[in-house]
Short mmCIF file of C-alpha atoms and ligand atoms in Angstrom, two decimals:
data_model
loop_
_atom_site.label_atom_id
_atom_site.label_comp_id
_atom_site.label_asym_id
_atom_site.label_seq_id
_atom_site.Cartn_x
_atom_site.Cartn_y
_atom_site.Cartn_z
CA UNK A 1 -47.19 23.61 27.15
CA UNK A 2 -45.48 21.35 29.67
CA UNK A 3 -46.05 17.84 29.72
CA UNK A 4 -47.12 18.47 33.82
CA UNK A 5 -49.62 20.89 32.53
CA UNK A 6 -51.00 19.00 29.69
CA UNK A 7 -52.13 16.07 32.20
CA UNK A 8 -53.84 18.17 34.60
CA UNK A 9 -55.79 19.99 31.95
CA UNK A 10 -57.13 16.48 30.68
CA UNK A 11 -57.99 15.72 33.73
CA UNK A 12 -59.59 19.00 35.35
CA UNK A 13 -61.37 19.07 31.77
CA UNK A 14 -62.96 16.14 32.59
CA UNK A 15 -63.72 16.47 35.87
CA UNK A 16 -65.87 19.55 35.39
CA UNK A 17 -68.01 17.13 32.64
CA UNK A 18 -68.78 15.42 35.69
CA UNK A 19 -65.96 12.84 35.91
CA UNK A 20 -64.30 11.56 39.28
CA UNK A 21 -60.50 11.57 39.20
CA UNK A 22 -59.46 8.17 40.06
CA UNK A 23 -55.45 7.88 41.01
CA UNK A 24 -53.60 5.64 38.68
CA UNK A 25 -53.39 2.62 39.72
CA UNK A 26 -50.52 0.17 40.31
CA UNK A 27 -48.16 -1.07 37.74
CA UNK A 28 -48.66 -4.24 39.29
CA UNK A 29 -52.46 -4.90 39.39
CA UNK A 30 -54.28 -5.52 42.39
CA UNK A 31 -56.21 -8.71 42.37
CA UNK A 32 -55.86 -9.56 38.44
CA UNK A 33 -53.35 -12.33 37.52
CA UNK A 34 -54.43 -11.95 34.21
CA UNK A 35 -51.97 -9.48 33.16
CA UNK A 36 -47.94 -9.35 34.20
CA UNK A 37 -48.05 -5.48 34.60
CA UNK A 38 -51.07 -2.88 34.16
CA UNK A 39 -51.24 -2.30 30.01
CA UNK A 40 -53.98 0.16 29.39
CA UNK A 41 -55.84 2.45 31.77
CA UNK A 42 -59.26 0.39 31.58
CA UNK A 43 -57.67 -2.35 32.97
CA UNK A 44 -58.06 -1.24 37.03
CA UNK A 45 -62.05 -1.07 35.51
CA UNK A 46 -62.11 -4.39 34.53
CA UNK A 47 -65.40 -5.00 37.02
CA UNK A 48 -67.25 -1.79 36.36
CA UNK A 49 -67.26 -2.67 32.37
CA UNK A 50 -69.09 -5.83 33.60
CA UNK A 51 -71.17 -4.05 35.12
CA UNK A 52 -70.27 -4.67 38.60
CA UNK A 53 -70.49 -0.82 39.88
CA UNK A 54 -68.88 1.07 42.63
CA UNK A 55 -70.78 4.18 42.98
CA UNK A 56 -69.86 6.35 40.11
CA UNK A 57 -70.31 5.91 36.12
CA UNK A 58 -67.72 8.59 34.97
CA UNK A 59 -64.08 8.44 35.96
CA UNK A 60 -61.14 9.67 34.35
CA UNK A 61 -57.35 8.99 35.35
CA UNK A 62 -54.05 9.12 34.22
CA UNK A 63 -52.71 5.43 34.42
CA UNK A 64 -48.88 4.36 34.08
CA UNK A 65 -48.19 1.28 32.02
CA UNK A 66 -46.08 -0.90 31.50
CA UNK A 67 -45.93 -2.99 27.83
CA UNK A 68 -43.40 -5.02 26.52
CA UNK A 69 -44.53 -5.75 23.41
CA UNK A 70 -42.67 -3.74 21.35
CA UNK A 71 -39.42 -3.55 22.99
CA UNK A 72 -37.38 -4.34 20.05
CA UNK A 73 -39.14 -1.05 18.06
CA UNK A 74 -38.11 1.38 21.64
CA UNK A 75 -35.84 4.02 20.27
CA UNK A 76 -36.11 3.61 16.61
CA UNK A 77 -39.38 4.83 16.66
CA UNK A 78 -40.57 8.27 17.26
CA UNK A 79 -43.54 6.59 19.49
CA UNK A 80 -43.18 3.77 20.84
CA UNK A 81 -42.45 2.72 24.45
CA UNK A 82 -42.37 0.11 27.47
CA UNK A 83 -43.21 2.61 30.02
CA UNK A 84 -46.00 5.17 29.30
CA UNK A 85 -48.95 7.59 31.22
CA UNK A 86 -52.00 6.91 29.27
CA UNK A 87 -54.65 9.12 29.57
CA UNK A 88 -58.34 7.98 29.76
CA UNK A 89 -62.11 8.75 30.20
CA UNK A 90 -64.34 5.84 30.76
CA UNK A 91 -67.92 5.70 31.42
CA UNK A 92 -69.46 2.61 32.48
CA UNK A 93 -72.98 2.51 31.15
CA UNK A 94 -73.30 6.32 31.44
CA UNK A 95 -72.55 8.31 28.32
CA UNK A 96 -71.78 6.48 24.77
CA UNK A 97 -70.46 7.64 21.25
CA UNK A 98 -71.93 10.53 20.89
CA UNK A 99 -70.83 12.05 24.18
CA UNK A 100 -67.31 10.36 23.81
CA UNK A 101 -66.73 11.51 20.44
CA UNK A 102 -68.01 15.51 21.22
CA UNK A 103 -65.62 15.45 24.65
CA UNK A 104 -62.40 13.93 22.72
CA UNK A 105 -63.21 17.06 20.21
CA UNK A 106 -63.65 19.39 22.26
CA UNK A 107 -60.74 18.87 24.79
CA UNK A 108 -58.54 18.69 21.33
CA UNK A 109 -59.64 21.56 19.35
CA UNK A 110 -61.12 24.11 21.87
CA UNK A 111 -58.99 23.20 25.24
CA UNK A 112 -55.58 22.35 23.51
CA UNK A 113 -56.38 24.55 20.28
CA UNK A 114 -55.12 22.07 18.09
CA UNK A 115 -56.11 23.27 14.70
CA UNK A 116 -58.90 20.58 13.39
CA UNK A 117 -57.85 20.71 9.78
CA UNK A 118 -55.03 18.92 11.36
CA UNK A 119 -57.47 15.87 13.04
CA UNK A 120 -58.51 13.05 11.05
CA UNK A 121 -60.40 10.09 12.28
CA UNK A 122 -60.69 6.32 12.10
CA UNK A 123 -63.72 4.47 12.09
CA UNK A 124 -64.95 0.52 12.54
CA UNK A 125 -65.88 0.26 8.94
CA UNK A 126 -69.60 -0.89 9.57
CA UNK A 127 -69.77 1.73 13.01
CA UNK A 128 -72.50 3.82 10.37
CA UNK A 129 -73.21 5.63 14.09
CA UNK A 130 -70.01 6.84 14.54
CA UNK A 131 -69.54 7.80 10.89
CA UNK A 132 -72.62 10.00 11.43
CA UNK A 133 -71.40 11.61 14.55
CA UNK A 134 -67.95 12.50 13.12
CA UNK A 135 -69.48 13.87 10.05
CA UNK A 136 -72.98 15.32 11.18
CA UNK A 137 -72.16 16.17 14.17
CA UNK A 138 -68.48 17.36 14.44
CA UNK A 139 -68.29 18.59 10.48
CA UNK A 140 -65.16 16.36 9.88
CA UNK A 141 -64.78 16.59 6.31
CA UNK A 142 -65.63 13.27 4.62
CA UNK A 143 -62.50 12.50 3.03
CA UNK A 144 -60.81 12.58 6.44
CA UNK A 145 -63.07 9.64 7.92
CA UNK A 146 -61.17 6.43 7.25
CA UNK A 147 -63.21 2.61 7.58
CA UNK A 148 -60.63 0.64 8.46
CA UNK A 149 -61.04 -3.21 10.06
CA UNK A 150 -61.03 -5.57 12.74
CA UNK A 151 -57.22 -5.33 13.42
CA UNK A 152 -57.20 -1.54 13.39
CA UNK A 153 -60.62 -0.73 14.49
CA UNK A 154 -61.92 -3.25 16.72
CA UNK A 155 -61.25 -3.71 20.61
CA UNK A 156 -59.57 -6.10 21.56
CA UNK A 157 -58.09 -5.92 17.93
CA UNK A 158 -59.50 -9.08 16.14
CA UNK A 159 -61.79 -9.83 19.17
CA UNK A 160 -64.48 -10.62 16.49
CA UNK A 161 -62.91 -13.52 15.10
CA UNK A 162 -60.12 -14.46 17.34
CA UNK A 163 -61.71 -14.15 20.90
CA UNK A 164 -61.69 -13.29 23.65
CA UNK A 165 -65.32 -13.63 25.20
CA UNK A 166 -66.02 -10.92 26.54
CA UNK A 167 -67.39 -7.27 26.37
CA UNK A 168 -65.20 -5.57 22.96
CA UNK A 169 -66.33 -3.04 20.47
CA UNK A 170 -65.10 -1.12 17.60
CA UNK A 171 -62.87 2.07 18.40
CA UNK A 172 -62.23 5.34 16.50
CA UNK A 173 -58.97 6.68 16.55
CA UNK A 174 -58.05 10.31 16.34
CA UNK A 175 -54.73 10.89 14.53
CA UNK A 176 -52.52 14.17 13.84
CA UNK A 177 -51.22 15.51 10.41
CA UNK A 178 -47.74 16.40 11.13
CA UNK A 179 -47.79 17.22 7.02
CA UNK A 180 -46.53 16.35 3.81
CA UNK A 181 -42.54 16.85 5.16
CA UNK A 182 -42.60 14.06 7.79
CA UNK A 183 -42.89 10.58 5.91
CA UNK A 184 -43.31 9.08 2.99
CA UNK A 185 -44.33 12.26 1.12
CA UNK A 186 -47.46 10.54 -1.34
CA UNK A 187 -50.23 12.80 -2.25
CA UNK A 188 -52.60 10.04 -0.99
CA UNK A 189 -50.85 9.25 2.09
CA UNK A 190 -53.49 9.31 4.98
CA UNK A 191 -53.29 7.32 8.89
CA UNK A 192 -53.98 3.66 6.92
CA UNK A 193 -50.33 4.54 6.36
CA UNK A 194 -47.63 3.55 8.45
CA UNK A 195 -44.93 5.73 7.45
CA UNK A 196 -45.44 8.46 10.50
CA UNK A 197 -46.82 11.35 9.35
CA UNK A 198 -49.54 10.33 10.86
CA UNK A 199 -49.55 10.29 14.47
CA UNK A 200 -52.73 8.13 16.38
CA UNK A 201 -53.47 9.97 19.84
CA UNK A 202 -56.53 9.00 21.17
CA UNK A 203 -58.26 5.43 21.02
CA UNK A 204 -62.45 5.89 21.88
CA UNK A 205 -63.22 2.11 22.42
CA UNK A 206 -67.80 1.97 22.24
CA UNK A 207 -67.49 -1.14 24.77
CA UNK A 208 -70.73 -2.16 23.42
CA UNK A 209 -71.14 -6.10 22.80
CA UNK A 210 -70.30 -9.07 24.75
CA UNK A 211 -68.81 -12.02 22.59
CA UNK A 212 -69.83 -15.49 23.13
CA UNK A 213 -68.06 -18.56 22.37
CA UNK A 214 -68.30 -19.39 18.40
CA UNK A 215 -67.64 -15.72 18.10
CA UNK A 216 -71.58 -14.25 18.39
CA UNK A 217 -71.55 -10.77 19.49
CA UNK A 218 -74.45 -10.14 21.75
CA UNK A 219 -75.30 -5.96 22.63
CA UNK A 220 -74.65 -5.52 26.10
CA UNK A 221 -77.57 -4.13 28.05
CA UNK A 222 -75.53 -1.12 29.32
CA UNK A 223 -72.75 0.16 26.63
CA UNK A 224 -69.51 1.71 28.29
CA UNK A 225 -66.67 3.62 26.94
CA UNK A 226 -63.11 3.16 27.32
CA UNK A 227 -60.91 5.68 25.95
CA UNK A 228 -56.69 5.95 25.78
CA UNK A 229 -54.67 8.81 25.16
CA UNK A 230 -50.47 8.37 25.23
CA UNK A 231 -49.50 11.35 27.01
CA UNK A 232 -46.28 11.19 25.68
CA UNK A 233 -47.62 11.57 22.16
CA UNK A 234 -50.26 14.27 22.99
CA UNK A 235 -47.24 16.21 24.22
CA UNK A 236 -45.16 15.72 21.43
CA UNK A 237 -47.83 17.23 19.02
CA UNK A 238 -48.42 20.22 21.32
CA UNK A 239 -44.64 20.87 21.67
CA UNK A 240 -44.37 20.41 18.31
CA UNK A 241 -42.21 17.50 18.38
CA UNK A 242 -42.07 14.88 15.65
CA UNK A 243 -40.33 12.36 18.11
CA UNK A 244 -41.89 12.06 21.50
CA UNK A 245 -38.09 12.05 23.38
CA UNK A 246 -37.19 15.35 22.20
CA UNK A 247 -40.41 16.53 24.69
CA UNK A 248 -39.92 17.84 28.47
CA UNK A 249 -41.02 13.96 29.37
CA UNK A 250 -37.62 12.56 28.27
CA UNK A 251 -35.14 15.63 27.50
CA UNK A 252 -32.97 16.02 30.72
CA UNK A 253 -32.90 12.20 30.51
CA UNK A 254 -31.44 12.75 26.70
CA UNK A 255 -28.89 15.03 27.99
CA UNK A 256 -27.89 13.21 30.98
CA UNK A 257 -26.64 10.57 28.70
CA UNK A 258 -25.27 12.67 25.74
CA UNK A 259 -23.14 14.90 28.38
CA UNK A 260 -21.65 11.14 30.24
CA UNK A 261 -20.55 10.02 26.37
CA UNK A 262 -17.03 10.08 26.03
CA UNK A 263 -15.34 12.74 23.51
CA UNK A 264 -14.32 11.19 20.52
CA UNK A 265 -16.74 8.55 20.13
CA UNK A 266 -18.10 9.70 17.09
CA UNK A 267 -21.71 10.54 15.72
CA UNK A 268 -24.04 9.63 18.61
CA UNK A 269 -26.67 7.37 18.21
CA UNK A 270 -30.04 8.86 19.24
CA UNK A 271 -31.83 5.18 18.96
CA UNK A 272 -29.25 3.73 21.67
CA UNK A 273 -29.81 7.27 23.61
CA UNK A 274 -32.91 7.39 23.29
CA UNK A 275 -34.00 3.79 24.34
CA UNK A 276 -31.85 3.99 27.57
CA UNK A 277 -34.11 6.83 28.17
CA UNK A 278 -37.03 5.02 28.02
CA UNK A 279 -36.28 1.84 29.84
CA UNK A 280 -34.79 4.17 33.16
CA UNK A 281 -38.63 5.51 33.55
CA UNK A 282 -39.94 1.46 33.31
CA UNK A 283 -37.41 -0.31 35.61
CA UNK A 284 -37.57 3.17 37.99
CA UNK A 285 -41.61 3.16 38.04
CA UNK A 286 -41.39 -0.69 38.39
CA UNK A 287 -39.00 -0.89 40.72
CA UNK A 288 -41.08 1.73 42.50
CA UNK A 289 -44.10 -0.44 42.84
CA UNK A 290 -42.50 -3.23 44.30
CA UNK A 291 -40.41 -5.21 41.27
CA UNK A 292 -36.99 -6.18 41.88
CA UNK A 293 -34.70 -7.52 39.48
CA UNK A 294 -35.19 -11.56 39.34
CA UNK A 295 -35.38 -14.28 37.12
CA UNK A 296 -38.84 -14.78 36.63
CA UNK A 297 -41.85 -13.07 36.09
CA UNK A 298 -42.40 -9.21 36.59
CA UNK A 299 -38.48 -9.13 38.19
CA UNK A 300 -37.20 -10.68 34.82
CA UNK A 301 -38.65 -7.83 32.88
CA UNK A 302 -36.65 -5.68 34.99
CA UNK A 303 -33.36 -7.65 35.17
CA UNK A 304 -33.84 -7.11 31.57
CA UNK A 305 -34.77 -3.34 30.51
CA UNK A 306 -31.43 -3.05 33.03
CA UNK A 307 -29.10 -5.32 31.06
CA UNK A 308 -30.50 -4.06 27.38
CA UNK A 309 -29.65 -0.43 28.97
CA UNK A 310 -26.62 -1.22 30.22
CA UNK A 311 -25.25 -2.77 26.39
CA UNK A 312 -26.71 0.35 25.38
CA UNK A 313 -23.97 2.30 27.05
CA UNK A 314 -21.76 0.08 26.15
CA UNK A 315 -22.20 1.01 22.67
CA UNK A 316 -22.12 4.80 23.45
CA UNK A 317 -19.11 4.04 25.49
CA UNK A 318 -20.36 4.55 28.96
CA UNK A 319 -18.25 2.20 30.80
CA UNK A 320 -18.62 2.47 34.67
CA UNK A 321 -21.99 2.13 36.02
CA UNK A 322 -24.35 5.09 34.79
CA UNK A 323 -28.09 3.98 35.00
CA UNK A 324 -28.43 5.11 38.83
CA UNK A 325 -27.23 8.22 38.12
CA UNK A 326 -30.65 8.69 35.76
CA UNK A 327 -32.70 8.17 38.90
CA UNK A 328 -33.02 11.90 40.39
CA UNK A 329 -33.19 13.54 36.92
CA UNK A 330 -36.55 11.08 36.26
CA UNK A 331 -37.72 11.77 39.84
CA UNK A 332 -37.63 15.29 39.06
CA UNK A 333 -39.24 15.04 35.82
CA UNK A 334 -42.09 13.03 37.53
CA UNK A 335 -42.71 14.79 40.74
CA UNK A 336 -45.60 16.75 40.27
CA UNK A 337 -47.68 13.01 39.36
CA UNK A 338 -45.42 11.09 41.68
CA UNK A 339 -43.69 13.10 44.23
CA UNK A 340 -43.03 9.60 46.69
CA UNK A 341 -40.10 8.98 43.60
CA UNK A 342 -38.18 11.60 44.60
CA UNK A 343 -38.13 10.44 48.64
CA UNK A 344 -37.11 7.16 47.22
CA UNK A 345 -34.85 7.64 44.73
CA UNK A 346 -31.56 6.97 46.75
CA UNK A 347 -33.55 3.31 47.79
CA UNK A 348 -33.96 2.85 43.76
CA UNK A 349 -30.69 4.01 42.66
CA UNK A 350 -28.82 1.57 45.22
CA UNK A 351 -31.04 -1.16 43.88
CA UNK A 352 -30.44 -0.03 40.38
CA UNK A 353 -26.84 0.26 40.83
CA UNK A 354 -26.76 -3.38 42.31
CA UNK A 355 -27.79 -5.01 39.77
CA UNK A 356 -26.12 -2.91 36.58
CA UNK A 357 -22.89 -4.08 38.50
CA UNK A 358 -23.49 -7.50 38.64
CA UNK A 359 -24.01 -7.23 34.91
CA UNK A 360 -20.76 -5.42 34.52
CA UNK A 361 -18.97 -8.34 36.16
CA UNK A 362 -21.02 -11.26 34.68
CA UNK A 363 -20.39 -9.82 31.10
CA UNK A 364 -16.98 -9.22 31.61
CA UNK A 365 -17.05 -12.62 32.04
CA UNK A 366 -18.76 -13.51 29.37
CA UNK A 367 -15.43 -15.04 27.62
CA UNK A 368 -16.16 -17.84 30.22
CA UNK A 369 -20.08 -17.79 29.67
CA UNK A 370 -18.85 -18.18 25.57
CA UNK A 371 -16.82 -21.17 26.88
CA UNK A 372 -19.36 -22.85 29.29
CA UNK A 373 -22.09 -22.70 27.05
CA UNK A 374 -20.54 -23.70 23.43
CA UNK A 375 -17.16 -25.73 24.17
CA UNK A 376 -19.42 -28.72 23.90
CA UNK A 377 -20.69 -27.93 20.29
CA UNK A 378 -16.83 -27.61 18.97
CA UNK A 379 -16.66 -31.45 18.56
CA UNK A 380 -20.65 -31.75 18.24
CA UNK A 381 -22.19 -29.64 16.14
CA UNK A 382 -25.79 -28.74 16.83
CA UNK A 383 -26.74 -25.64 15.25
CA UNK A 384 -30.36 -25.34 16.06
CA UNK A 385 -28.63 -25.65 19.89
CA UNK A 386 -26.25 -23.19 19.30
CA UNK A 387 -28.88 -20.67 18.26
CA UNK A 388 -31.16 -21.35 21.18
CA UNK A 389 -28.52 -20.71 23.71
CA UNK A 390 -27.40 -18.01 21.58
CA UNK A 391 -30.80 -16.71 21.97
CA UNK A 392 -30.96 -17.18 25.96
CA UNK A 393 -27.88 -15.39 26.10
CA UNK A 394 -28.82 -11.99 24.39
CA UNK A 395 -32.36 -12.27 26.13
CA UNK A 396 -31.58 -12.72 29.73
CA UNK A 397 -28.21 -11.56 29.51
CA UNK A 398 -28.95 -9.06 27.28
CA UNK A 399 -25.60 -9.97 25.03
CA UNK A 400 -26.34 -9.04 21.26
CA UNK A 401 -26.28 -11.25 18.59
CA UNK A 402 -23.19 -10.03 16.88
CA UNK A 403 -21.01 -10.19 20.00
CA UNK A 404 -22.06 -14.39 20.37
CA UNK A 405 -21.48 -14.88 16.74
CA UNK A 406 -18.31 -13.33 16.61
CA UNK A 407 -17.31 -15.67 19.27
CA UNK A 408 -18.96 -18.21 17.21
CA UNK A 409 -17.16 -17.21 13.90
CA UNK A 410 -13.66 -17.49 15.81
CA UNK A 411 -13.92 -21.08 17.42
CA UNK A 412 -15.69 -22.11 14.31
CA UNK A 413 -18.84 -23.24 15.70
CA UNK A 414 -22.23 -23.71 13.63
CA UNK A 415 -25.05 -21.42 14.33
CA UNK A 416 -28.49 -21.74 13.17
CA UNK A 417 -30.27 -17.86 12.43
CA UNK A 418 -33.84 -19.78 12.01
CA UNK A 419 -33.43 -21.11 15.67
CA UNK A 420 -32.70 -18.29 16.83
CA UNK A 421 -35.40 -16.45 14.94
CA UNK A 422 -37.86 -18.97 16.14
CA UNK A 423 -37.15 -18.41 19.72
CA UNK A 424 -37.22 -14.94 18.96
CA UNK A 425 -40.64 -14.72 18.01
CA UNK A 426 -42.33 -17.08 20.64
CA UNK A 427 -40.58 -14.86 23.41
CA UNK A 428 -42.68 -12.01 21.51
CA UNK A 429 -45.50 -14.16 21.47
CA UNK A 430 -45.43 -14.54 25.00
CA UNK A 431 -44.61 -11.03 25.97
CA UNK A 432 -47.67 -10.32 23.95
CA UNK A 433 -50.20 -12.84 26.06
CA UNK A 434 -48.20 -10.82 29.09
CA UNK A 435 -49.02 -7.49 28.32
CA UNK A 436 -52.72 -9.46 27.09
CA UNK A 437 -53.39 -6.10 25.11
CA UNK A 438 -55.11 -8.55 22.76
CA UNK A 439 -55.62 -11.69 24.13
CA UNK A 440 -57.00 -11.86 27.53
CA UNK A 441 -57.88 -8.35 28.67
CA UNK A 442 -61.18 -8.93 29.26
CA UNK A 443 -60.57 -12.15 30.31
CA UNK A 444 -62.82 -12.39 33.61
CA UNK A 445 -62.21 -16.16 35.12
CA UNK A 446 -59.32 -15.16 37.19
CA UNK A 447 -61.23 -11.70 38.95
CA UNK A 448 -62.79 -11.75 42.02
CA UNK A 449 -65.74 -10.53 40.89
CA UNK A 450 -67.64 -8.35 43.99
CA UNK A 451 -69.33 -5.99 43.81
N1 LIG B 1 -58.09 0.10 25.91
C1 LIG B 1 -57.80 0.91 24.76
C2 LIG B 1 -56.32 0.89 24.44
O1 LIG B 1 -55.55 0.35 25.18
C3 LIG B 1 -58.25 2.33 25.00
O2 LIG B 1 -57.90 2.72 26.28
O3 LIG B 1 -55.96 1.40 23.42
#
C-alpha cells in the first residue's frame, strides 16, 4: 500500500468515528513563539487541551514537522528524521483510554490487517486502567504489555519530575515485531530494547492531569487525548520495509542521488544517501512555508540542513550543485497532500540553488576561512579556542571535523576535542528547548489564549 493511500485511510477511518479533518497546519506555528517549528501534531491544539474549545471535540489531521533534535542520528538510523507527517487523533475532553486504545486497534489490525501477534504495547507502569484495557479488553497477551517509566511512558517525558506545568499524562506506545532476524537476536529481546527490532508506531498520550509547581499532579476536570503516528514508519511496516527510506516516501529521492554519483567512486554510502534524502523534504517543506536560508533562527536551520547536504555530496562525489535538482522529484512524491509544491517548485529550486552555491564558493574558500580563523593560535596556543571555532565552523558552515583538524594537524595547531564536545552538546541542548518536545510544549504564557 502506497504511502498516499495509507494517510487517507487514517484519516477517512477516523472521520467516519466522528472526527473532523483538520488541515495540517504550518511548519511555522501561528501565534506560538514557544516552539521554532511545529514538532508534534497536538501542538496547533495547544488551546483546545486547555480547554479553550472551538466547536468540535474530535479532530484528526495529518501534521508535517519539523525536529531537529536528532539530526546527528538522520541516516544512520532506519527511523529517524528532521522532517516527518505525523499522524494524529485527538479528542479534547470527548473520548479517553478506552476509546483511544479500541480505535488505535482497530485501524491497525482490522483496517491495515497488520497481524496482532505482531503488536505489543507499552504502558505507564502505574496506568492499572490502561493495563486493563489492553489486556481485558483487546486480549493482548500479558507478556506483551511492558510497564515502563517516566522517560518512556510519560508525556512530556519526565514531566512528573522535571516540569513543565501543565496538562501531561502517561502514554502507551504501540510497537511492531519485525522478528528475531532484525537486531540483536536475544530470546528476551522485547521494545525496552533499543536494538530495532522493535519498531514504536503510535504514541496514545491520556492528557489527563495538570502539573503544578513543586511537581503535584492535579486530574484535570475534562481528560483529552493526544495521539502520534510517524507516517513514515507506519509505511515502512506495511511495505515491509525495515528502513523507512527504502519506502515510496523517500525512494525516487534515493535514486535521484545514486544515479548523479560518479562511476568509480566505490561502495556507496546509504547513510550519506540517505540523509540528503531526508534533509531535501525539511529545507523544501520549510522553505515552502516561508523560511529562507539566514543566520538566525528558523532560516539558520535551513542554511544548515543545506550545507550538511551539500558535504554530503561531497563525500559521494557530487560536485556541481545537485540539491535543486531533488525539488520536482519531492514535489511529485508529495502532491497528492501538497499539490501548491509542485506550482512552486521552480521558486524553491532557484532559492535552493542560491544558496548551495554560495556554499560551493565559501568552502572552496575555506583554505582562507582555515587561515582567518586559526593563524592567530600558531604563535598562541589556545586549544579550548581552537575547538570552539572549530565547532562554529562544522555547525554553521557545515565543515566536518576531520577536514578542520587536518588543517589543524598540518600547521601544527592545538585543538581541544572536550571543547568541542562541550559546544557540541549545548547546541543539542538548545535544539532540544527548540523543538520543546520536552520542555515547554505545554508551556501556555506565551499563547494568546481566546477562546
Ligand atoms: N505528542 C505526542 C508525541 O509527540 C503524541 O502525539 O509523541
Amino acid at each position: 500500500m502506497k504511502a498516499d493511500i495509507l494517510r487517507q485511510e487514517f484519516l477517512d477511518f477516523f472521520k467516519a468515528k466522528k472526527h473532523k479533518l483538520v488541515d495540517s497546519d504550518s511548519l511555522v506555528p501561528k501565534d506560538d513563539p514557544t516552539v521554532l517549528f511545529t514538532p508534534a501534531g497536538m501542538n496547533q491544539f495547544k488551546r483546545q487541551f486547555l480547554g479553550y474549545l472551538s466547536g468540535f471535540t474530535r479532530v484528526a489531521t495529518a501534521q508535517r514537522c519539523l525536529r531537529t533534535d536528532d539530526l546527528d542520528k538522520v541516516g544512520k538510523t532506519p527511523g529517524h528524521h528532521t522532517f516527518f507527517e505525523m499522524l494524529g487523533n485527538f479528542s479534547f475532553g470527548d473520548y479517553f483510554k478506552e476509546e483511544a486504545i479500541s480505535f488505535a486497534w482497530e485501524f491497525l489490525t482490522d483496517e491495515l490487517k497488520i497481524a496482532k501477534e505482531r503488536l505489543w504495547v507499552s504502558i505507564y507502569k502505574d496506568d492499572d486502567e490502561a493495563y486493563k484495557i489492553w489486556k481485558g479488553k483487546i486480549k493482548v497477551p500479558e507478556n506483551k504489555i511492558i510497564k515502563l517509566g517516566d522517560k518512556e511512558n510519560f508525556w512530556p517525558s519526565e514531566a512528573k519530575t522535571k516540569g513543565p506545568n501543565g496538562p501531561c499524562g502517561p502514554c502507551s506506545e504501540i510497537f511492531f515485531d519485525q522478528g528475531n532476524a532484525v537486531g540483536c537476536g536475544r530470546p528476551d529481546c522485547d521494545p525496552a530494547c533499543n536494538c530495532g527490532r522493535f519498531v514504536e508506531v503510535w504514541n496514545l498520550v491520556f492528557t489527563q492531569f495538570n502539573r503544578k509547581e513543586g511537581g503535584k499532579l492535579e486530574p484535570l476536570p475534562k481528560k483529552n487525548i493526544d495521539t502520534g503516528m510517524g507516517l513514515e514508519r507506519l509505511t515502512a511496516v506495511i511495505q515491509g520495509k525495515s528502513n523507512n527510506f527504502e519506502t515510496d516516501l523517500f525512494q525516487p529521492i534515493v535514486r535521484e542521488i545514486t544515479a548523479n554519483i560518479e562511476s568509480g567512486v566505490g561502495a556507496t554510502n546509504k547513510e550519506l544517501i540517505y540523509a540528503v534524502a531526508d534533509h531535501i523534504r525539511a529545507i523544501i517543506f520549510a522553505i515552502s512555508d516561508g523560511v529562507l536560508p539566514s543566520n538566525d533562527g528558523r532560516g539558520y536551520v535551513v542554511r544548515k540542513l543545506i550545507r550538511r547536504s551539500r558535504m554530503h555530496l561531497w563525500g559521494m562525489r557530487i560536485e556541481k550543485p545537485f540539491l535543486y535538482k531533488l525539488v520536482p522529484i519531492v514535489a511529485q512524491i508529495m502532491k497528492v497532500p501538497y499539490p501548491e509544491l509542485l506550482r512552486r517548485r521552480e521558486n524553491i529550486s532557484e532559492i535552493i540553488l542560491a544558496e548551495e552555491k554560495s556554499f560551493i564558493s565559501t568552502f572552496h574558500s575555506s583554505e582562507n576561512l582555515f587561515n582567518e580563523k586559526f593563524n592567530v593560535f600558531i604563535n598562541k596556543p589556545d586549544p579550548d579556542q581552537v575547538g570552539k571555532i572549530a565547532f562554529v565552523l562544522y555547525d554553521t558552515y557545515g565543515i566536518p571535523l576531520e577536514l578542520t583538524q587536518d588543517w589543524l594537524d598540518k600547521h601544527g595547531i592545538k585543538f581541544s576535542k572536550d571543547s568541542f564536545n562541550k559546544e557540541l552538546e549545548e547546541q543539542k541542548n538548545r535544539s532540544k528547548l527548540q523543538s520543546a518536545m520536552k520542555g515547554d510544549v505545554f508551556d501556555i504564557k506565551d499563547l494568546h489564549l481566546t477562546a
